[in-house]
PDB file of C-alpha atoms in Angstrom:
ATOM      1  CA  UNK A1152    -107.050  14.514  -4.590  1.00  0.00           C
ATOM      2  CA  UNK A1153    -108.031  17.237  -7.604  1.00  0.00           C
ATOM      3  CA  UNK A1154    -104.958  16.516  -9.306  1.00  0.00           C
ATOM      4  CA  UNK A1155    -103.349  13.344  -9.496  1.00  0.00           C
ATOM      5  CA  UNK A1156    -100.459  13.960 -12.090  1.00  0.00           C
ATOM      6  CA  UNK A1157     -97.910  16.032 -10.218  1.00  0.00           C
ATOM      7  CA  UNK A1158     -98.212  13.131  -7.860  1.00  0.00           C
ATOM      8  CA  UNK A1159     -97.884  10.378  -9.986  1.00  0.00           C
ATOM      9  CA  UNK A1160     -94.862  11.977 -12.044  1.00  0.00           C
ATOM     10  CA  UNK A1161     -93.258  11.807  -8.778  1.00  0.00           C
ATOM     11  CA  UNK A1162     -94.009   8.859  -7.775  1.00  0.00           C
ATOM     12  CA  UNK A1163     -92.706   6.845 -11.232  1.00  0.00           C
ATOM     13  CA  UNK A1164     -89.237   8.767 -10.243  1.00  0.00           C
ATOM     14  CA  UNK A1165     -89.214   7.928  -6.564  1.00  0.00           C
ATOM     15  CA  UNK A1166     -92.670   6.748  -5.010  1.00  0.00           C
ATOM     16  CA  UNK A1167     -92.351   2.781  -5.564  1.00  0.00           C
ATOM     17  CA  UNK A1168     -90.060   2.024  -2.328  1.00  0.00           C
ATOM     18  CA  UNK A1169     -90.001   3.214   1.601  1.00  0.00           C
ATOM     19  CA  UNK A1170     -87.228   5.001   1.612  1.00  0.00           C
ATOM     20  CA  UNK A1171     -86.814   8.454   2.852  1.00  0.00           C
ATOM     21  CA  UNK A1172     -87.907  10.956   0.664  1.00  0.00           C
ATOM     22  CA  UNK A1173     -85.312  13.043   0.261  1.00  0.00           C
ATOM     23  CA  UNK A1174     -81.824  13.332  -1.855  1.00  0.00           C
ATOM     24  CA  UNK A1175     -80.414   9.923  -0.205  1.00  0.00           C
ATOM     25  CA  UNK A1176     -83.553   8.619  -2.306  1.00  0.00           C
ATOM     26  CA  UNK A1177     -81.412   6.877  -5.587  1.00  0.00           C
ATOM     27  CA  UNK A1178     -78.628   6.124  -3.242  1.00  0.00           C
ATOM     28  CA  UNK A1179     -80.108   3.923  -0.493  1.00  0.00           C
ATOM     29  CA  UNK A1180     -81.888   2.043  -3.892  1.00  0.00           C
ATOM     30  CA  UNK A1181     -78.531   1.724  -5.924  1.00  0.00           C
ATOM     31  CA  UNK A1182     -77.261   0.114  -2.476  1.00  0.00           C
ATOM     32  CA  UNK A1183     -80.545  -2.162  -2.598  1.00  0.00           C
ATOM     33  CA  UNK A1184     -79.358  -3.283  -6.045  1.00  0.00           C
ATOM     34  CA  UNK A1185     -76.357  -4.041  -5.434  1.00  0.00           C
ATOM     35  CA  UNK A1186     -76.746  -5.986  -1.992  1.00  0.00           C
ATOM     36  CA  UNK A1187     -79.475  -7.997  -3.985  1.00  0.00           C
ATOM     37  CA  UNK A1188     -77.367  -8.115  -7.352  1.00  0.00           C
ATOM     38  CA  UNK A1189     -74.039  -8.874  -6.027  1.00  0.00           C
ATOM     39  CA  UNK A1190     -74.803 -10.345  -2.655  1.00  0.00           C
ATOM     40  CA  UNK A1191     -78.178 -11.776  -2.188  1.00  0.00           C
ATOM     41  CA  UNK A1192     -78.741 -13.652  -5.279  1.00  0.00           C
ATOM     42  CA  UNK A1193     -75.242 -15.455  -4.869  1.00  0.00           C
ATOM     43  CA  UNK A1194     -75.570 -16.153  -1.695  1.00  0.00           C
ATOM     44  CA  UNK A1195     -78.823 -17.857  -2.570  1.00  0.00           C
ATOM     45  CA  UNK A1196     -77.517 -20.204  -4.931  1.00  0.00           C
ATOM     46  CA  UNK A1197     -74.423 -20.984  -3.444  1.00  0.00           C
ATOM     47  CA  UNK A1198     -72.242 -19.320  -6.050  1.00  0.00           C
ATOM     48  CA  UNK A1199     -68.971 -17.775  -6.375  1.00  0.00           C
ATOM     49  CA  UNK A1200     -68.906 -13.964  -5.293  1.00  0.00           C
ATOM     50  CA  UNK A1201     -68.029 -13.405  -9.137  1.00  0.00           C
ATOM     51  CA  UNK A1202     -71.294 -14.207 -10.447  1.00  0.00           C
ATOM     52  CA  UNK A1203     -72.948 -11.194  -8.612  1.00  0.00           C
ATOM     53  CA  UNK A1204     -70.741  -8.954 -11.000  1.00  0.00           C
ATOM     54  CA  UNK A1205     -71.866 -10.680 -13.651  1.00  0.00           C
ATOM     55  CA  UNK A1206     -75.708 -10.446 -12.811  1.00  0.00           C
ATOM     56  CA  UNK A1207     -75.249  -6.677 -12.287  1.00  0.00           C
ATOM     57  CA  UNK A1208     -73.639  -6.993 -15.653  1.00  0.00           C
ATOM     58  CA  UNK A1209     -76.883  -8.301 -16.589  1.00  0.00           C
ATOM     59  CA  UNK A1210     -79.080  -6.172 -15.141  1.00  0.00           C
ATOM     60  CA  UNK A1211     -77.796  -3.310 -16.990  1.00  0.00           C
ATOM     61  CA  UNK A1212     -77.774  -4.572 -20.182  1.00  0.00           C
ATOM     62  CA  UNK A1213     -81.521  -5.299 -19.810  1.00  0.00           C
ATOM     63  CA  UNK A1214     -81.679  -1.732 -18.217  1.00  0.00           C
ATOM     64  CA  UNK A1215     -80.498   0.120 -21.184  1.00  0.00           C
ATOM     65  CA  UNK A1216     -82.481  -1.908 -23.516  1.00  0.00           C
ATOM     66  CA  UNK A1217     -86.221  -2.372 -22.308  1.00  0.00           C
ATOM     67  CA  UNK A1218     -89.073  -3.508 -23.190  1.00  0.00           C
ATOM     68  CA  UNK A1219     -87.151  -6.006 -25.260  1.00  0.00           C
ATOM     69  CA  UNK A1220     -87.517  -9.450 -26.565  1.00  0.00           C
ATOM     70  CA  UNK A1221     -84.691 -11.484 -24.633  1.00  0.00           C
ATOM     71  CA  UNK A1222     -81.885 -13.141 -27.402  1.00  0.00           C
ATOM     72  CA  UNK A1223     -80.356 -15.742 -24.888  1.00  0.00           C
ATOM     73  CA  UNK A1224     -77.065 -15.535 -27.244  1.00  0.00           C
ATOM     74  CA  UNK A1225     -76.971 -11.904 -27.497  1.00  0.00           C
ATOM     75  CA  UNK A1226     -76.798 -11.784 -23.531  1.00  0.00           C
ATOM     76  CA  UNK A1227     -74.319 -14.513 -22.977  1.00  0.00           C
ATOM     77  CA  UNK A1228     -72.193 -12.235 -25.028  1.00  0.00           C
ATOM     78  CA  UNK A1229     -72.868  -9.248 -23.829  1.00  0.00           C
ATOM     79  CA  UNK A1230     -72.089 -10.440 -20.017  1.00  0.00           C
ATOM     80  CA  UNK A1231     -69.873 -13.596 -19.879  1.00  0.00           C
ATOM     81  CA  UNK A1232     -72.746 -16.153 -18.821  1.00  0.00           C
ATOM     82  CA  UNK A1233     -73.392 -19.064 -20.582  1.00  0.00           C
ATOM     83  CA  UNK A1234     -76.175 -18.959 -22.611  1.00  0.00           C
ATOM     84  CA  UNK A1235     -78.041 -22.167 -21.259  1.00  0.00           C
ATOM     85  CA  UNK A1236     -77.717 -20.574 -17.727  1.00  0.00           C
ATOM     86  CA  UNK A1237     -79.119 -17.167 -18.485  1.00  0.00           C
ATOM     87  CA  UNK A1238     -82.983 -18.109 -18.495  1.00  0.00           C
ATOM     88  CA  UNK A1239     -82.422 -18.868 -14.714  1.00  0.00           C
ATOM     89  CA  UNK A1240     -80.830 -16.215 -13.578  1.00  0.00           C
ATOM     90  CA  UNK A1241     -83.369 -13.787 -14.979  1.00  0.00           C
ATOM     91  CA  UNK A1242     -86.314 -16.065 -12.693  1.00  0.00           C
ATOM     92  CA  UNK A1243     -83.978 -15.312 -10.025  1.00  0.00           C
ATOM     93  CA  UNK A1244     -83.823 -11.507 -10.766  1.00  0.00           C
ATOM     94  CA  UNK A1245     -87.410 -11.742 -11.180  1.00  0.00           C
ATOM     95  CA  UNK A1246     -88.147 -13.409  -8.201  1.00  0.00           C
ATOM     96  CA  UNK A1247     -85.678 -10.687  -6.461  1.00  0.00           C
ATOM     97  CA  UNK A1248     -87.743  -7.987  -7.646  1.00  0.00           C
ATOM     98  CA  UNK A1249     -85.714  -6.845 -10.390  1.00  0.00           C
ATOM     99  CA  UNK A1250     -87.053  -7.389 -13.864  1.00  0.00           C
ATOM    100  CA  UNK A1251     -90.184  -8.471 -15.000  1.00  0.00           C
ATOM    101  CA  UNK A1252     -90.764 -11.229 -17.952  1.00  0.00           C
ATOM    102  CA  UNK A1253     -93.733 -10.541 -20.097  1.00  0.00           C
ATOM    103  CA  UNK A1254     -94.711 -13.991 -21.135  1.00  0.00           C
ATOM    104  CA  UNK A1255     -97.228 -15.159 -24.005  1.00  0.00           C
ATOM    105  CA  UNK A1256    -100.059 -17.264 -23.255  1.00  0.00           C
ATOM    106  CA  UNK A1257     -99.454 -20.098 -25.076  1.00  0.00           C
ATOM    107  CA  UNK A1258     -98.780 -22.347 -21.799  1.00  0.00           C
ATOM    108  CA  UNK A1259    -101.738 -21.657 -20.279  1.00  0.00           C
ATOM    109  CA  UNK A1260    -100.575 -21.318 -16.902  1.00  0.00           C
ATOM    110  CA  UNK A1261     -98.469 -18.359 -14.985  1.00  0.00           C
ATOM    111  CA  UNK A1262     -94.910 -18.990 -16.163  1.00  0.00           C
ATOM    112  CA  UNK A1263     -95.015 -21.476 -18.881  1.00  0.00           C
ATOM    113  CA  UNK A1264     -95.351 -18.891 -21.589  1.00  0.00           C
ATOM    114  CA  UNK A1265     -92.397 -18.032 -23.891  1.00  0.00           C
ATOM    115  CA  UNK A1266     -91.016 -14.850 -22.894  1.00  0.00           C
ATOM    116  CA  UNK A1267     -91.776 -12.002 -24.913  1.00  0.00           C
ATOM    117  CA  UNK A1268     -90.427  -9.281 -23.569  1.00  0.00           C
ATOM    118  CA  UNK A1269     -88.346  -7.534 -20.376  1.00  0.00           C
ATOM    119  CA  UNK A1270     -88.665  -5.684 -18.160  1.00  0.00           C
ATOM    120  CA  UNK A1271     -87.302  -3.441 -14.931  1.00  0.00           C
ATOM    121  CA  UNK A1272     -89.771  -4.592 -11.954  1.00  0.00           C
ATOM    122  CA  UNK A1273     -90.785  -1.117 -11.635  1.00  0.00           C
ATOM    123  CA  UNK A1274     -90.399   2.766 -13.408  1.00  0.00           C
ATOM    124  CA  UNK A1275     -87.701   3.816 -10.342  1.00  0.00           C
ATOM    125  CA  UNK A1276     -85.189   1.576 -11.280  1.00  0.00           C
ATOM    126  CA  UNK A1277     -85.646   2.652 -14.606  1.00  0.00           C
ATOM    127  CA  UNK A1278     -84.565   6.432 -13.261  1.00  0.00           C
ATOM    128  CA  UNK A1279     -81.813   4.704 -10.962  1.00  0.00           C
ATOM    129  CA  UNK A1280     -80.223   2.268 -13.413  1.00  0.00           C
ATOM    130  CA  UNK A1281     -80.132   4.207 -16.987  1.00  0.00           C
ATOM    131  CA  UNK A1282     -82.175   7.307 -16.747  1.00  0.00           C
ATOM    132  CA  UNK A1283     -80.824   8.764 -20.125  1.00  0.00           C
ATOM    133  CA  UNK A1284     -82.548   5.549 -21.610  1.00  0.00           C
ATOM    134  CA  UNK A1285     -86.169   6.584 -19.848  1.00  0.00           C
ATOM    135  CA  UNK A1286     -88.282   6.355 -22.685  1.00  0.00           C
ATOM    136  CA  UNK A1287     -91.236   7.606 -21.853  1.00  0.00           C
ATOM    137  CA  UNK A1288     -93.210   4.873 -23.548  1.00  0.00           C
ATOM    138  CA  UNK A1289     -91.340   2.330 -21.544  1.00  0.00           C
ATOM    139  CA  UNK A1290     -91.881   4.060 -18.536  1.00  0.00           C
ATOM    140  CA  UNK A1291     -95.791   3.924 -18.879  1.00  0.00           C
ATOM    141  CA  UNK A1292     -95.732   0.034 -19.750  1.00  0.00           C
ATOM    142  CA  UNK A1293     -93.332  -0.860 -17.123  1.00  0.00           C
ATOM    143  CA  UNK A1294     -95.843   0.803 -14.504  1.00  0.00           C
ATOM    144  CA  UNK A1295     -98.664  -1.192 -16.126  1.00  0.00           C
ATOM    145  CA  UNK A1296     -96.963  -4.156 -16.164  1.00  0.00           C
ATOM    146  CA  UNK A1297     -95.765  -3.450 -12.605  1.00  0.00           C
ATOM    147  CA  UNK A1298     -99.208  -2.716 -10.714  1.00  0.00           C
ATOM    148  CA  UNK A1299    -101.303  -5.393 -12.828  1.00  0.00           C
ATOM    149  CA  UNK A1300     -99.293  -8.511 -12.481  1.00  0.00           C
ATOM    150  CA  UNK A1301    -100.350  -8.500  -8.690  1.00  0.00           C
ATOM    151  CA  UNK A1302    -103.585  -9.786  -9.302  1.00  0.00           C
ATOM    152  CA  UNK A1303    -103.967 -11.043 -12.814  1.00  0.00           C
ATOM    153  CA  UNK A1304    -101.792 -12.947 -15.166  1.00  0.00           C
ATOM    154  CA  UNK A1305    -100.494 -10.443 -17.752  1.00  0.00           C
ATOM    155  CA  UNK A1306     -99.422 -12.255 -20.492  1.00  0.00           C
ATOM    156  CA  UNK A1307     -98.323 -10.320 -24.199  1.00  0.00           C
ATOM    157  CA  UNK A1308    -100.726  -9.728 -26.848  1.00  0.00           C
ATOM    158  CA  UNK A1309    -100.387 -10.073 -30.841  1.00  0.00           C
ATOM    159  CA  UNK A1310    -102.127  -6.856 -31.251  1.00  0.00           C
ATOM    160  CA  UNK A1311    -101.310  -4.302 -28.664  1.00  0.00           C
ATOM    161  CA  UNK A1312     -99.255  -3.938 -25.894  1.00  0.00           C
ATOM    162  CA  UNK A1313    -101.093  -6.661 -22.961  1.00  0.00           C
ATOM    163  CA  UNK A1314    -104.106  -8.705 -22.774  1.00  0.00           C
ATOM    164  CA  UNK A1315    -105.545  -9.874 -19.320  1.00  0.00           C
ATOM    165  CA  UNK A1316    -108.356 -12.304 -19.495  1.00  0.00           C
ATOM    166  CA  UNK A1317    -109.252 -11.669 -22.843  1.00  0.00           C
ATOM    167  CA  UNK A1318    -109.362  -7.475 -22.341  1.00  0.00           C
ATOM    168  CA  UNK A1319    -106.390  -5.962 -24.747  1.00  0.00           C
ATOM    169  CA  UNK A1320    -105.015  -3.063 -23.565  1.00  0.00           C
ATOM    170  CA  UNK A1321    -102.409  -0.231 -25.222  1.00  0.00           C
ATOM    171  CA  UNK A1322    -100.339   1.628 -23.349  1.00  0.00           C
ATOM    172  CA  UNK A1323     -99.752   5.202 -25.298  1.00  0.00           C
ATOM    173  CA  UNK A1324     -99.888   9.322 -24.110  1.00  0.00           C
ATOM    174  CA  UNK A1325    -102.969  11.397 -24.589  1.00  0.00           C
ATOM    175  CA  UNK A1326    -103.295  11.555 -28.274  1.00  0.00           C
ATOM    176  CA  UNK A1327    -102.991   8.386 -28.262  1.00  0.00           C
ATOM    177  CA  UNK A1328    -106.250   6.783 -30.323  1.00  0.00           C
ATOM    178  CA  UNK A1329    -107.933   3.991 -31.307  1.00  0.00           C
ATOM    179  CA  UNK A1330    -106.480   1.873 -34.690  1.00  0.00           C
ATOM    180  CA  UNK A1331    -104.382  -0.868 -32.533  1.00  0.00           C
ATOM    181  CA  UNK A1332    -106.979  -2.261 -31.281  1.00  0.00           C
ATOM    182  CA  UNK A1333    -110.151  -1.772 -33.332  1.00  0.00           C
ATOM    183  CA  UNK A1334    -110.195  -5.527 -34.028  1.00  0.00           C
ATOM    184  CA  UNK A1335    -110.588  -6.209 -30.406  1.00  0.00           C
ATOM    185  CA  UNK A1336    -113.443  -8.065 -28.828  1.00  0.00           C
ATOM    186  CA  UNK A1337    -112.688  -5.429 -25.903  1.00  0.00           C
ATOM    187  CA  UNK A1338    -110.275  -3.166 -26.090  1.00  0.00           C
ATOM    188  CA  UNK A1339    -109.266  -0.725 -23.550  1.00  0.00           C
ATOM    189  CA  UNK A1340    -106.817   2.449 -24.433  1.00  0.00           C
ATOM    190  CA  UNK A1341    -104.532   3.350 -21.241  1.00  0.00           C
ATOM    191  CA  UNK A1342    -103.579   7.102 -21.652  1.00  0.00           C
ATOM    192  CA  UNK A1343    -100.831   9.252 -19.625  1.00  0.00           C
ATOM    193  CA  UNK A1344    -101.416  13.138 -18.502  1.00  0.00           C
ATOM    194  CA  UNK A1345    -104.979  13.036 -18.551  1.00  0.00           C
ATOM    195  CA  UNK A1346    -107.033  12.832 -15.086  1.00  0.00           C
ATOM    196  CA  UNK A1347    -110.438  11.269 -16.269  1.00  0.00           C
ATOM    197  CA  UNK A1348    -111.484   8.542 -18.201  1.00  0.00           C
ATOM    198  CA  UNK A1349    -114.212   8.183 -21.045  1.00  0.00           C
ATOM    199  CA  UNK A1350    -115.573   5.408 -22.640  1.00  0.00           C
ATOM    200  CA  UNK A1351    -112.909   2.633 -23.279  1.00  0.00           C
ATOM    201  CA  UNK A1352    -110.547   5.245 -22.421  1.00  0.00           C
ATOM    202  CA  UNK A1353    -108.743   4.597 -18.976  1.00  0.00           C
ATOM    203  CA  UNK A1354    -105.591   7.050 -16.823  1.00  0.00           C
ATOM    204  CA  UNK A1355    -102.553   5.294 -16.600  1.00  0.00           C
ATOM    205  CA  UNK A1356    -102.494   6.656 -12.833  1.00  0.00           C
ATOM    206  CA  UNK A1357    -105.355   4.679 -12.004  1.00  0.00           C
ATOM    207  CA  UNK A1358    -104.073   1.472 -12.303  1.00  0.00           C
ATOM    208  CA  UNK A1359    -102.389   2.390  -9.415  1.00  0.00           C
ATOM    209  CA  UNK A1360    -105.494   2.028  -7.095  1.00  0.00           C
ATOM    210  CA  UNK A1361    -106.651  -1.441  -8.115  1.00  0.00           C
ATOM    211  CA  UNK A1362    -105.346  -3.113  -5.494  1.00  0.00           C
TER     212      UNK A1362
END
């Protein structure tokens, strides 16, 4: 492969699920969404068919907002779900392979963590769901987020954008340099659009291959 990029553009737009490549590509996921959304997830708990409106509700308010920090209040108003219920129904829409909660590591163990920020579960439903708010800097964390959480425990980190076992990395576009995380013990920078790495200098795309 001499050129990776075309490739991985197209794959952050519609490479992450087996569908048929083709126009039908958005539709057959918006249908996944909302059979999971409306359907699945209710069904699950044993809840009236009106919550699933409200989760979709909920899904795309965190859609048009990501990477944020999570307001429990601000949600509950936004939606029409009580606040003390919302922090399960995102571990549901986690679970379901919708968002993704970047947690802090102050519990120690996967989960415990206060949550620091959300996200989509990966960059296509960020192009299905709101693509007039696909930031590109959102785009780039939510794939980082999305293909290192399979093996490690990414938790958030005070000076940069993650930390996973005690490596910091930032998540930034090819002139993207060094300052964030000079204080590091060991710091890694993550850039987009370039094919090779250098020193602590990694492609985004290849975080794609580690597992």
């Amino acid at each position: 492969m001499k050129h990776p990029l075309p490739l991985f553009k197209d794959y952050l737009r519609n490479g992450y699920y087996p569908f048929r490549r083709d126009e039908e590509y958005e539709m057959e996921l918006l249908q996944v969404i909302n059979q999971t959304m409306e359907v699945d997830i209710p069904t699950h708990l044993q809840a009236n068919v009106s919550l699933g409106k409200k989760l979709k509700s909920l899904l795309m308010v965190v859609a048009k907002s990501v990477p944020f920090k999570p307001v429990m209040q601000r949600l509950a108003e936004a939606t029409g779900i009580s606040r003390n219920d919302i922090p399960d129904y995102l571990v549901y829409m986690e679970r379901a392979g919708m968002i993704t909660q970047l947690r802090n590591s102050t519990g120690g163990i996967r989960g415990l963590g206060k949550v620091e920020k959300l996200y989509l579960d990966n960059t296509n439903l960020i192009y299905a769901l709101s693509p007039e708010h696909a930031d590109i800097g959102n785009v780039r964390e939510t794939f980082f987020m999305n293909q290192m959480r399979v093996m490690n425990d990414v938790t958030s980190s005070s000076i940069s954008d993650f930390e996973i076992d005690g490596k910091t990395f930032e998540i930034g576009g090819r002139k993207k340099g060094q300052k964030q995380i000079e204080n590091a013990e060991e710091g890694y920078i993550v850039k987009d659009d370039i094919e090779s790495g250098y020193a602590n200098v990694i492609p985004l795309w290849t975080f794609g291959l580690n597992y």
